[in-house]
Short mmCIF file of C-alpha atoms and ligand atoms in Angstrom, two decimals:
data_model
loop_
_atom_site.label_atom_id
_atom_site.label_comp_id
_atom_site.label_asym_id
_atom_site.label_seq_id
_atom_site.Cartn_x
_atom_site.Cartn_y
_atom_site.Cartn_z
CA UNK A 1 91.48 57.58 59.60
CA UNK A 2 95.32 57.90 60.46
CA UNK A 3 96.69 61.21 61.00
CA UNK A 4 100.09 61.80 59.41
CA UNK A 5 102.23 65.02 60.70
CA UNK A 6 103.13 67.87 58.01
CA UNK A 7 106.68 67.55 56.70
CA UNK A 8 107.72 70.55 59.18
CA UNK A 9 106.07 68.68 62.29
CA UNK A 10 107.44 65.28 61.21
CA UNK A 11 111.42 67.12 61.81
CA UNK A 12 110.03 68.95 64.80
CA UNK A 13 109.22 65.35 65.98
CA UNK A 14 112.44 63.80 65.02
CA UNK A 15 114.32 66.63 66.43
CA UNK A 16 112.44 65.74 69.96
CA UNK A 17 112.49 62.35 69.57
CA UNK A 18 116.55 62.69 69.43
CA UNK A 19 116.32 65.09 72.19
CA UNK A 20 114.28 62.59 74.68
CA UNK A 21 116.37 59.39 73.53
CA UNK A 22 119.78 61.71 74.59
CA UNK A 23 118.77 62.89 77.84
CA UNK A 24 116.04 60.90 78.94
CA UNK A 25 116.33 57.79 77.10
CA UNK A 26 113.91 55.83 75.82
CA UNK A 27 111.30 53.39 78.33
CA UNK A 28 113.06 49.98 79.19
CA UNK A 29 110.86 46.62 78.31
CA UNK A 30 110.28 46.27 81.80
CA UNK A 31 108.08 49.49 81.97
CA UNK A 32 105.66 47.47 79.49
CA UNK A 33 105.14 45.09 82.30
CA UNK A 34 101.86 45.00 84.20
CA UNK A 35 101.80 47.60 87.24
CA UNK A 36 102.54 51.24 87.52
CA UNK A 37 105.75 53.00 85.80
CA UNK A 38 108.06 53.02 89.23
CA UNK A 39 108.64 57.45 90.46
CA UNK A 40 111.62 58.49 88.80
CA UNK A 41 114.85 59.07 90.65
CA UNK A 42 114.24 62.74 91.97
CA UNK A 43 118.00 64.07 90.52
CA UNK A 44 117.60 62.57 87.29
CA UNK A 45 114.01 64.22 87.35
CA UNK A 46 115.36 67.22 88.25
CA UNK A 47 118.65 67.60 86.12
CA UNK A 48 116.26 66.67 83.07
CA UNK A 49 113.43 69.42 84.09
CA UNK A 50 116.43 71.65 84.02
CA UNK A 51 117.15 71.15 80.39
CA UNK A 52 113.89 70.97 79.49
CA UNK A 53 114.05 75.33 80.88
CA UNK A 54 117.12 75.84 79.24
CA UNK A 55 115.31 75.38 75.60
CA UNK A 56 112.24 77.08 76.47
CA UNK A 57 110.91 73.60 76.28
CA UNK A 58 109.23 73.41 79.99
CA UNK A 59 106.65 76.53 79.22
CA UNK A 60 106.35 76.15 75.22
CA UNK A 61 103.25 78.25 75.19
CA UNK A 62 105.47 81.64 77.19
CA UNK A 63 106.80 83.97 75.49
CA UNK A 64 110.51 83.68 74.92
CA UNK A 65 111.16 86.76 77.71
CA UNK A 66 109.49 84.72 80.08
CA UNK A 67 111.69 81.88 79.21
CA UNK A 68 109.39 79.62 77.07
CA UNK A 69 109.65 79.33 74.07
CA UNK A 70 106.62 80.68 71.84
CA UNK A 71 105.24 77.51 70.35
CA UNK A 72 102.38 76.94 68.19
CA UNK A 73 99.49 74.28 69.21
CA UNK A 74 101.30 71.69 67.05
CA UNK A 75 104.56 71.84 68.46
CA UNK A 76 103.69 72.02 71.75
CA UNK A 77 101.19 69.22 70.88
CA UNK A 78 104.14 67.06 69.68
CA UNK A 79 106.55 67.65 72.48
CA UNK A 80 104.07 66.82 74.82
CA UNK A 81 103.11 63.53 72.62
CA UNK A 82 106.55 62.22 72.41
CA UNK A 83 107.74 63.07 76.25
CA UNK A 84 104.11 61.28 76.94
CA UNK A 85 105.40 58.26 75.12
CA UNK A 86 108.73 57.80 76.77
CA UNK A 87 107.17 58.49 80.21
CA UNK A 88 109.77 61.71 80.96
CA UNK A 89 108.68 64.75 83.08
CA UNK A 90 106.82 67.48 81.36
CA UNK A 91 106.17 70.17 83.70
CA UNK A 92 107.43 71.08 86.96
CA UNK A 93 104.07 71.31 89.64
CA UNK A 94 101.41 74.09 88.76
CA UNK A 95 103.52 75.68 86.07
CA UNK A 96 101.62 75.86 83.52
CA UNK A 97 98.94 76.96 85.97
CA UNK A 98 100.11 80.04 88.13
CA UNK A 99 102.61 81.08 85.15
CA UNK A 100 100.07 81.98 82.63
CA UNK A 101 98.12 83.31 84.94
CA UNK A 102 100.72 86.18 86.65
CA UNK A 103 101.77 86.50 82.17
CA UNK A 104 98.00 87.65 81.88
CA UNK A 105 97.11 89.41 84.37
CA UNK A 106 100.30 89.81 87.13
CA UNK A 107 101.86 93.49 87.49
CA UNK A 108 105.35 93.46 86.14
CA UNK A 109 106.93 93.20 89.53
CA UNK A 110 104.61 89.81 90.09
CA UNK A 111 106.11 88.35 86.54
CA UNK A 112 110.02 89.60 87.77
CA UNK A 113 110.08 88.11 91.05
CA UNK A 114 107.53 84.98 90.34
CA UNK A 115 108.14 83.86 86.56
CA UNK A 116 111.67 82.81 86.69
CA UNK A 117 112.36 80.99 89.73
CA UNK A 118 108.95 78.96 88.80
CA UNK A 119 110.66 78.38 85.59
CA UNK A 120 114.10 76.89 87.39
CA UNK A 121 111.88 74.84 90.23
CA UNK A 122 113.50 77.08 92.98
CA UNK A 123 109.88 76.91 94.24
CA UNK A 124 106.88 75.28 94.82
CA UNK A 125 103.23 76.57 94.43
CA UNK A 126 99.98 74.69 95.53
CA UNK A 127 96.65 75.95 94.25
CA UNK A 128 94.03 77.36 97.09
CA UNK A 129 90.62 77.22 95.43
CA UNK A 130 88.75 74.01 97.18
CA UNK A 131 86.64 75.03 99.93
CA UNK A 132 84.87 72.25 102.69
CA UNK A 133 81.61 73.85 101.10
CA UNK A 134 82.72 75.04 97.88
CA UNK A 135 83.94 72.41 95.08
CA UNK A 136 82.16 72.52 92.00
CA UNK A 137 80.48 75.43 92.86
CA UNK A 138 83.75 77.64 93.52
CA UNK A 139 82.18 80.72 93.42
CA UNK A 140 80.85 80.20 96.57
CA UNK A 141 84.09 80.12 98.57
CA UNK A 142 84.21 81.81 101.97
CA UNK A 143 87.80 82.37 102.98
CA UNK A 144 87.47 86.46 104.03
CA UNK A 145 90.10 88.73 102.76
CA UNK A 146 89.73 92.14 104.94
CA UNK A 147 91.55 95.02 103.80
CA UNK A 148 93.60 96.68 106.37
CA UNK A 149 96.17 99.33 105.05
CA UNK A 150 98.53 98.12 102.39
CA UNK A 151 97.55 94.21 103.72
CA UNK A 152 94.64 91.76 103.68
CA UNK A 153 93.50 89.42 106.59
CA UNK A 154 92.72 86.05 105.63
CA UNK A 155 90.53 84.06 107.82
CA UNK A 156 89.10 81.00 106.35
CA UNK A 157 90.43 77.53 105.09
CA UNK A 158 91.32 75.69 101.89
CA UNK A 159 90.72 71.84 101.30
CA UNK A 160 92.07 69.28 99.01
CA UNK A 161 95.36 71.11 98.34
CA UNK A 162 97.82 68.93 96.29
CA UNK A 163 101.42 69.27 97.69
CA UNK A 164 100.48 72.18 100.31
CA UNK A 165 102.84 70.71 102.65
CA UNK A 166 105.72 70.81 100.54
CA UNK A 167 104.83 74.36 98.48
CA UNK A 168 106.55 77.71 99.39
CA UNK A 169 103.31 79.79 97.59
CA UNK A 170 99.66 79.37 97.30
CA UNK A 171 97.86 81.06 94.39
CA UNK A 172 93.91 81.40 95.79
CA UNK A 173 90.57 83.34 96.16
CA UNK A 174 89.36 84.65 98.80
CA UNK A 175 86.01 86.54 98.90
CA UNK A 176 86.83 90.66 99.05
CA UNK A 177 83.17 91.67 99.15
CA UNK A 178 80.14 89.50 100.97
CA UNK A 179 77.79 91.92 99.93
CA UNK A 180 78.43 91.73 96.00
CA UNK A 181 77.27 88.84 93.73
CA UNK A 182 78.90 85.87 94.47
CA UNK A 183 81.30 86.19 91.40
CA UNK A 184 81.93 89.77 91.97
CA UNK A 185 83.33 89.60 95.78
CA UNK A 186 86.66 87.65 94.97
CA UNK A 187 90.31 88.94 94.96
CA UNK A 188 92.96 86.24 93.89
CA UNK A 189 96.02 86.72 95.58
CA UNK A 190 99.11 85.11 95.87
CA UNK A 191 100.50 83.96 99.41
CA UNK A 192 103.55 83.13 100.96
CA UNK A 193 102.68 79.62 103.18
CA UNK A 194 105.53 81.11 105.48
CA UNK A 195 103.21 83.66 106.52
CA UNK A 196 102.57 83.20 110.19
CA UNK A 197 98.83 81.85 111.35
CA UNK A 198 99.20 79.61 107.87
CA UNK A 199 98.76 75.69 108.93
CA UNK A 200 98.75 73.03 107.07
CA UNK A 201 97.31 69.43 108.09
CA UNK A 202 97.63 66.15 105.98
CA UNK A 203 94.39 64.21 104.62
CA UNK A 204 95.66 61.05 103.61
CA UNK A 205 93.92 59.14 100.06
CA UNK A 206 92.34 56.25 99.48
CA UNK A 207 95.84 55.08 98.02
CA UNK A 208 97.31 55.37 101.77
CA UNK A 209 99.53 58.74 100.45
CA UNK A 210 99.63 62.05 101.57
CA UNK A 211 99.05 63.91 98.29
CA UNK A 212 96.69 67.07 99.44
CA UNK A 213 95.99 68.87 102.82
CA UNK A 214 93.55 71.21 104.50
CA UNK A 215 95.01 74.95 104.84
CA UNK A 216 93.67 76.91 107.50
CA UNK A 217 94.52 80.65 107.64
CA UNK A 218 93.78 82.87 111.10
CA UNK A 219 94.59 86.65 110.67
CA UNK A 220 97.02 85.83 108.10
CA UNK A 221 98.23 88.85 106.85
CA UNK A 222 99.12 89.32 102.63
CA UNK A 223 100.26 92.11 101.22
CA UNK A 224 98.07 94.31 98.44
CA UNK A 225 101.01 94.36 96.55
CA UNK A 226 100.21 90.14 96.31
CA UNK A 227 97.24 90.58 94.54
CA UNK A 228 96.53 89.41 91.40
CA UNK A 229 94.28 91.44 89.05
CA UNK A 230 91.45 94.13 90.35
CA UNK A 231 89.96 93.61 93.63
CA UNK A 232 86.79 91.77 93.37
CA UNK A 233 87.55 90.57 89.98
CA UNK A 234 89.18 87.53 91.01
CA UNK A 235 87.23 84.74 89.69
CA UNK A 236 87.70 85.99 86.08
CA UNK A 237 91.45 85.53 86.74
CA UNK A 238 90.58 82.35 88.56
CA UNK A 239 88.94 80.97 85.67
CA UNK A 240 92.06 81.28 82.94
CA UNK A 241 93.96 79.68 85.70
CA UNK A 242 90.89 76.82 85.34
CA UNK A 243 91.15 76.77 81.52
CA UNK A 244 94.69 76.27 81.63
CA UNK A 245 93.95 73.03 84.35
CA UNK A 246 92.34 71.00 81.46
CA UNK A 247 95.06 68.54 79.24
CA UNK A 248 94.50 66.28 76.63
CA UNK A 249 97.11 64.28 75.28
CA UNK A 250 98.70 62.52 78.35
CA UNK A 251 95.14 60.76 79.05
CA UNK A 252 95.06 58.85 75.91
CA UNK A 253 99.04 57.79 75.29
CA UNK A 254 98.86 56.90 79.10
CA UNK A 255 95.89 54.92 78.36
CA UNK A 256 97.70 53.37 75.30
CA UNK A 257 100.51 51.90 77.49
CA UNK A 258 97.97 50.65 79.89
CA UNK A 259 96.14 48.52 77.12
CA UNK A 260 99.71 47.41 75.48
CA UNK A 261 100.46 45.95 78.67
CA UNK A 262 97.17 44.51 79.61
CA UNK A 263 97.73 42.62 76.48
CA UNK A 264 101.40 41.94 77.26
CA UNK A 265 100.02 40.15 80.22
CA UNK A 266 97.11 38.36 78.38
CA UNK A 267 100.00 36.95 76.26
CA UNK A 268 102.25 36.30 78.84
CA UNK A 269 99.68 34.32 80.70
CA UNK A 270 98.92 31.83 76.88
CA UNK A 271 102.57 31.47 76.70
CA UNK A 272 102.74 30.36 80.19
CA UNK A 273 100.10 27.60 79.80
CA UNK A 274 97.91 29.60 81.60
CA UNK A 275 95.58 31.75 79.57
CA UNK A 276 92.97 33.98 80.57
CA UNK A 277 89.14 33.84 79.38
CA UNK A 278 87.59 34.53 76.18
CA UNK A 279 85.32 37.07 78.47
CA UNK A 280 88.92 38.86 79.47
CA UNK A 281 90.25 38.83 75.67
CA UNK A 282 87.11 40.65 74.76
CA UNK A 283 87.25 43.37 77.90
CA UNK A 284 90.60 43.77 76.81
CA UNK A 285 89.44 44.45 73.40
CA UNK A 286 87.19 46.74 74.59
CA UNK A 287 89.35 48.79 76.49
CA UNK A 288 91.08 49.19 72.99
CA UNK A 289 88.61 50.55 70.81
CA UNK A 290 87.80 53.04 73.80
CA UNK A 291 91.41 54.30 74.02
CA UNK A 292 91.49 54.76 70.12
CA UNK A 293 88.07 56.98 70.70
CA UNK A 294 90.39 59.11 73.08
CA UNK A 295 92.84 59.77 71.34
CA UNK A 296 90.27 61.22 68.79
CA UNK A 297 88.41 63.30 70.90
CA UNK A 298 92.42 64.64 71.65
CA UNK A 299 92.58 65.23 68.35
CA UNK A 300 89.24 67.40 68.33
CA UNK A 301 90.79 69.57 71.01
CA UNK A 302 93.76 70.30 69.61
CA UNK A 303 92.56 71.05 66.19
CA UNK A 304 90.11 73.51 67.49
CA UNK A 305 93.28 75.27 69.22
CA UNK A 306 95.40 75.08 66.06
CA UNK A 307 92.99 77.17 64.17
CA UNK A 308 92.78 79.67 67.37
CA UNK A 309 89.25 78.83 68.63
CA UNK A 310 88.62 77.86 72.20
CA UNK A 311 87.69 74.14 73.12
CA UNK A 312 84.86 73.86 76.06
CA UNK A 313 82.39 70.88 75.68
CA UNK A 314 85.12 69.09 73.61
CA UNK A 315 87.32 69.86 76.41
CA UNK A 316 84.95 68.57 78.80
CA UNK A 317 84.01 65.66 76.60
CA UNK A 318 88.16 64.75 76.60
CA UNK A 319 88.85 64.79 80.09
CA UNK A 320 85.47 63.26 81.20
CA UNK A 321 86.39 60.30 78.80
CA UNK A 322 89.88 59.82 79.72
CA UNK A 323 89.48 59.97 83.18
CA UNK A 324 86.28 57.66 83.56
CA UNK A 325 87.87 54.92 81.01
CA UNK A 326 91.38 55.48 83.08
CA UNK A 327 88.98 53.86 85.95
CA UNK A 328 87.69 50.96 83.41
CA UNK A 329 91.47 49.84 82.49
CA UNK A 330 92.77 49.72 85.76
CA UNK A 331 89.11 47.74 86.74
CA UNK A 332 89.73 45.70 83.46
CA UNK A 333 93.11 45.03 85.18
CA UNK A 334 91.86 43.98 88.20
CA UNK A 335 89.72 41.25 86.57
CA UNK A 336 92.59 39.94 84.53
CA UNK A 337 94.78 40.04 87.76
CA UNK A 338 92.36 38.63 90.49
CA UNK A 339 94.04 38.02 94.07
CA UNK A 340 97.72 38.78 92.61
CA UNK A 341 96.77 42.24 91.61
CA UNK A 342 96.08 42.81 95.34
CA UNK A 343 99.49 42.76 95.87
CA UNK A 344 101.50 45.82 97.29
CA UNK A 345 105.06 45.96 97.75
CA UNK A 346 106.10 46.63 101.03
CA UNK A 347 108.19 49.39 101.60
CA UNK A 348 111.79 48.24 102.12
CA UNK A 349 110.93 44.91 100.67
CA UNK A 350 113.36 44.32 97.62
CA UNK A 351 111.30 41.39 95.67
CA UNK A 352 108.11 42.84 93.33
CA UNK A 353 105.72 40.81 91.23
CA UNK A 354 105.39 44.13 89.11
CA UNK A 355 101.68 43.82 89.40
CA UNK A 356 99.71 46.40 91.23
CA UNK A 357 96.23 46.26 90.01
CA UNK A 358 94.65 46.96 93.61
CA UNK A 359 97.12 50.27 93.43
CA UNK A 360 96.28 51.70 89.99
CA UNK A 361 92.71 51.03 90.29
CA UNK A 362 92.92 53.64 93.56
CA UNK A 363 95.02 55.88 92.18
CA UNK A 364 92.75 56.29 89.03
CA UNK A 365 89.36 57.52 91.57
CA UNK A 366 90.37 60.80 91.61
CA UNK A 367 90.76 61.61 87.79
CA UNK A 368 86.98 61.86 88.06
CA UNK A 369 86.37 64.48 91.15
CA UNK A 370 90.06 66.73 90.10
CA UNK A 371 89.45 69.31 87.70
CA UNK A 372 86.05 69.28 87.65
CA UNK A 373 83.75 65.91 88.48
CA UNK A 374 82.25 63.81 85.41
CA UNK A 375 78.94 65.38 86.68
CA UNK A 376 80.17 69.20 85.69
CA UNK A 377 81.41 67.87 82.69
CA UNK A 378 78.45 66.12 81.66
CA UNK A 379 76.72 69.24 83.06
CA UNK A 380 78.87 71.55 80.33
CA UNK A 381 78.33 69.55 77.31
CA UNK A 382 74.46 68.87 77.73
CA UNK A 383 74.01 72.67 78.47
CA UNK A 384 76.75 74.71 76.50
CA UNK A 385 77.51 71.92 74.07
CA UNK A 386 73.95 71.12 72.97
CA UNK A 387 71.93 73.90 74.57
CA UNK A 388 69.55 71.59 76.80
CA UNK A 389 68.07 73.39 79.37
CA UNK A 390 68.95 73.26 82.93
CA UNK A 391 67.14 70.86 85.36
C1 FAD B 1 93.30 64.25 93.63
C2 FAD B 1 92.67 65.59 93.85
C3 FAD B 1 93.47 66.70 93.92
C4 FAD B 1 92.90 67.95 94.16
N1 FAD B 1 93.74 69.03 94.25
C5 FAD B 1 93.22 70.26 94.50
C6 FAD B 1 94.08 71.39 94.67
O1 FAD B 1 95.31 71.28 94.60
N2 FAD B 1 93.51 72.58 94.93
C7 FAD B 1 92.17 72.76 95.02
O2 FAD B 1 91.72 73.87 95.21
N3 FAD B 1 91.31 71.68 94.89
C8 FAD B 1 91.82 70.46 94.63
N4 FAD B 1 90.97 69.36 94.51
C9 FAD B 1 89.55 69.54 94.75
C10 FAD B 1 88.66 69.41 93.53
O3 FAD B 1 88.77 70.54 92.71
C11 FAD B 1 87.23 69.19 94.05
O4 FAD B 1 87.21 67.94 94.73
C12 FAD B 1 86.21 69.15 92.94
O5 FAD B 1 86.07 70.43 92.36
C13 FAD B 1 84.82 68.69 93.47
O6 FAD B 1 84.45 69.43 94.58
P1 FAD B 1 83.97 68.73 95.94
O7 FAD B 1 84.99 67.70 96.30
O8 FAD B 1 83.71 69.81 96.93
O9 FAD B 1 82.64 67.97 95.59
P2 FAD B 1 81.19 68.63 95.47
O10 FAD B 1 81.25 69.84 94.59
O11 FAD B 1 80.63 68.81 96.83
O12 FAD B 1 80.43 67.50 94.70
C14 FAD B 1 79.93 66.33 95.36
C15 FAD B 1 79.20 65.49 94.31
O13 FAD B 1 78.07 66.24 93.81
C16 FAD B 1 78.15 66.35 92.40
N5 FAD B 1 77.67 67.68 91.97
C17 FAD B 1 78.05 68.88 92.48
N6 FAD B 1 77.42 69.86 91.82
C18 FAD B 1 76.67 69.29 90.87
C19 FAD B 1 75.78 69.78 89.85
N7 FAD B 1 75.58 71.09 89.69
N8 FAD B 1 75.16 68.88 89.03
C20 FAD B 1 75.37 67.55 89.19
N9 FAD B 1 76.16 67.01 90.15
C21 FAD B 1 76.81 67.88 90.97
C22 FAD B 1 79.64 66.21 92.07
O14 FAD B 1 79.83 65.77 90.74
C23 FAD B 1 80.07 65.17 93.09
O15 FAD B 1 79.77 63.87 92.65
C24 FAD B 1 91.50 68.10 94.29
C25 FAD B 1 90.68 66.96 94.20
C26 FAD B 1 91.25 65.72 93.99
C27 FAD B 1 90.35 64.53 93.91
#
């Protein structure tokens, strides 16, 4: 089945197509290479982010006050398609996260002094839900929140959290009430990580970067004012800022590139007098079909949005797929590659075979624990998608 856009999508698409080529321009041949797309220049990133705000095209599900720009599940699915495809920025960090979440359910002083300077990347947020005890099962969490006059005192600590050393805010729970239920005793609030008795300390990945942190807090004090919703309601605000965590799209056109360049390579290597193994061709091949099966189950997600319904085991079914077969082409990779995929470019070091196999197979073990592990999702979809019963 091929799906064609509507007449009105099919200008929308040309008129961001034009837009991207303009400003961004369009991927160079060398991009198609094997190895990872290089980090784009940080002013270039930024100057295009920018423009991305000025059209409302950063936050396209806001509203236009907040300075998005009031798309419908179409259009935003085919801006995010086509800035996919030519590997441009889409979001500035935890946007689309936080943002949504102070629209829903922030006072009007949290959306005036929060929404717009998120909007122009004047600041950075990092997201304080991971606990040393409580991952999947987040309701658990421990930081305490005590209420003492118009403050709370936070005592606790946060784990896992992306960019926490470089973020000005921290949207998080903390549990308001030991007594109550275990959903029923959390506040969300949002913090300032200048508040004194905040530290944060670096965990360095598999990949040898320093992506998250732990975040300890001792008698850190947060005003009421910084709360978020009711007190001990928190984990039903928590959870829109969860829904909003799951994406569809990028997985499959990312995985698209990965297989046009594994087979870029393949060909490289016949034209070279060198060709790989009919047992490569055909993992190759298999990589294929499975990328054409996620960009389907894309395709079921965003039609259930269009017509207004809410996705949740087809969610789960999308980003336990994309993730897990993100893992198989960067193994399938590896294969093709052998010892030269081991290769990492030293810093400094000016010459680069362009093939990092070793590197994009590390950097693809997260997508299965972030967001919620393959074993929640598979957990969602045999219980709420086809009513088994729990074990
Ligand atoms: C790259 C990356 C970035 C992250 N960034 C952030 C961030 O910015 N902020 C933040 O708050 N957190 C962040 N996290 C944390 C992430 O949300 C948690 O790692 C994830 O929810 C899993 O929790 P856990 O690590 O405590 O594992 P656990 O929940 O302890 O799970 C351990 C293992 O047990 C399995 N398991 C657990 N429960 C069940 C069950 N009921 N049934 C079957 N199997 C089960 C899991 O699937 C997993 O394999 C990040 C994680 C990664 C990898």
């Amino acid at each position: 089945m091929r799906f064609n856009d509507t007449p009105e999508l099919a200008t929308w698409r040309s008129t961001v197509r034009d837009f991207v080529h303009e400003n961004w321009g369009v991927p160079k041949p060398a991009d198609e290479d094997m190895g990872m797309e290089g980090p784009a220049d940080e002013t270039k990133t930024s100057a295009w982010l920018d423009k991305l705000a000025e059209r409302g095209w950063l936050a396209p599900a806001w509203p236009k006050k907040y300075g998005g720009a009031d798309m419908s599940v179409l259009e935003q699915f085919v801006l995010s398609q086509e800035l996919h495809e030519a590997g441009a920025p889409v979001s500035r960090q935890m946007l689309n996260l936080v943002g949504p979440t102070i629209m829903l359910h922030g006072t009007d002083e949290q959306k005036a002094e929060h929404l717009p300077p998120m909007l122009h990347g004047e600041v950075a947020w990092c997201q304080g839900f991971s606990e040393p005890g409580s991952g999947s099962d987040l309701a658990s969490l421990q930081t305490r929140a005590v209420r003492d006059g118009d403050d709370y005192v936070l005592n606790g600590q946060k784990i896992w959290t992306s960019g926490a050393h470089r973020a000005d805010w921290m949207f998080m729970m903390a549990r308001t009430d030991p007594d109550a239920p275990k959903h029923r005793g959390i506040s969300y609030l949002l913090l300032s990580m200048k508040s004194p008795g905040v530290t944060v300390r670096p965990l360095i990945n598999l990949a040898d970067g320093h992506v998250f942190n732990e975040v300890f807090f001792e008698d850190v004090r947060v005003p009421v004012r910084n709360r978020v919703g009711e007190e001990n309601r928190g984990w039903y605000v928590g959870t829109t800022t969860l829904d909003f965590e799951r994406s569809n799209i990028a997985r499959a056109i990312s995985a698209h590139k990965s297989v046009n360049r594994l087979g870029n390579y393949v060909r490289g290597r016949a034209s070279a007098g060198n060709p790989v193994s009919a047992a490569y061709r055909m993992e190759v091949a298999d990589r294929a079909v499975e990328t054409a099966i996620c960009e389907l189950l894309s395709f079921v997600v965003i039609s259930i949005q269009a017509r207004g319904g809410v996705p949740n085991m087809e969610a789960s079914m999308c980003k336990m797929y994309g993730s897990e077969l993100s893992q198989r082409i960067s193994w399938t990779e590896m294969h093709l590659t052998g010892l030269k995929g081991q290769y990492r470019k030293p810093q400094g070091l000016e010459q680069d075979t362009g093939i990092h196999a070793a590197m994009d197979y590390m950097t693809t073990v997260p997508a299965t624990i972030a967001a919620g592990t393959s074993e929640i999702q598979r957990n969602i979809i045999a219980t709420r998608g086809l009513g088994l019963p729990r074990g």
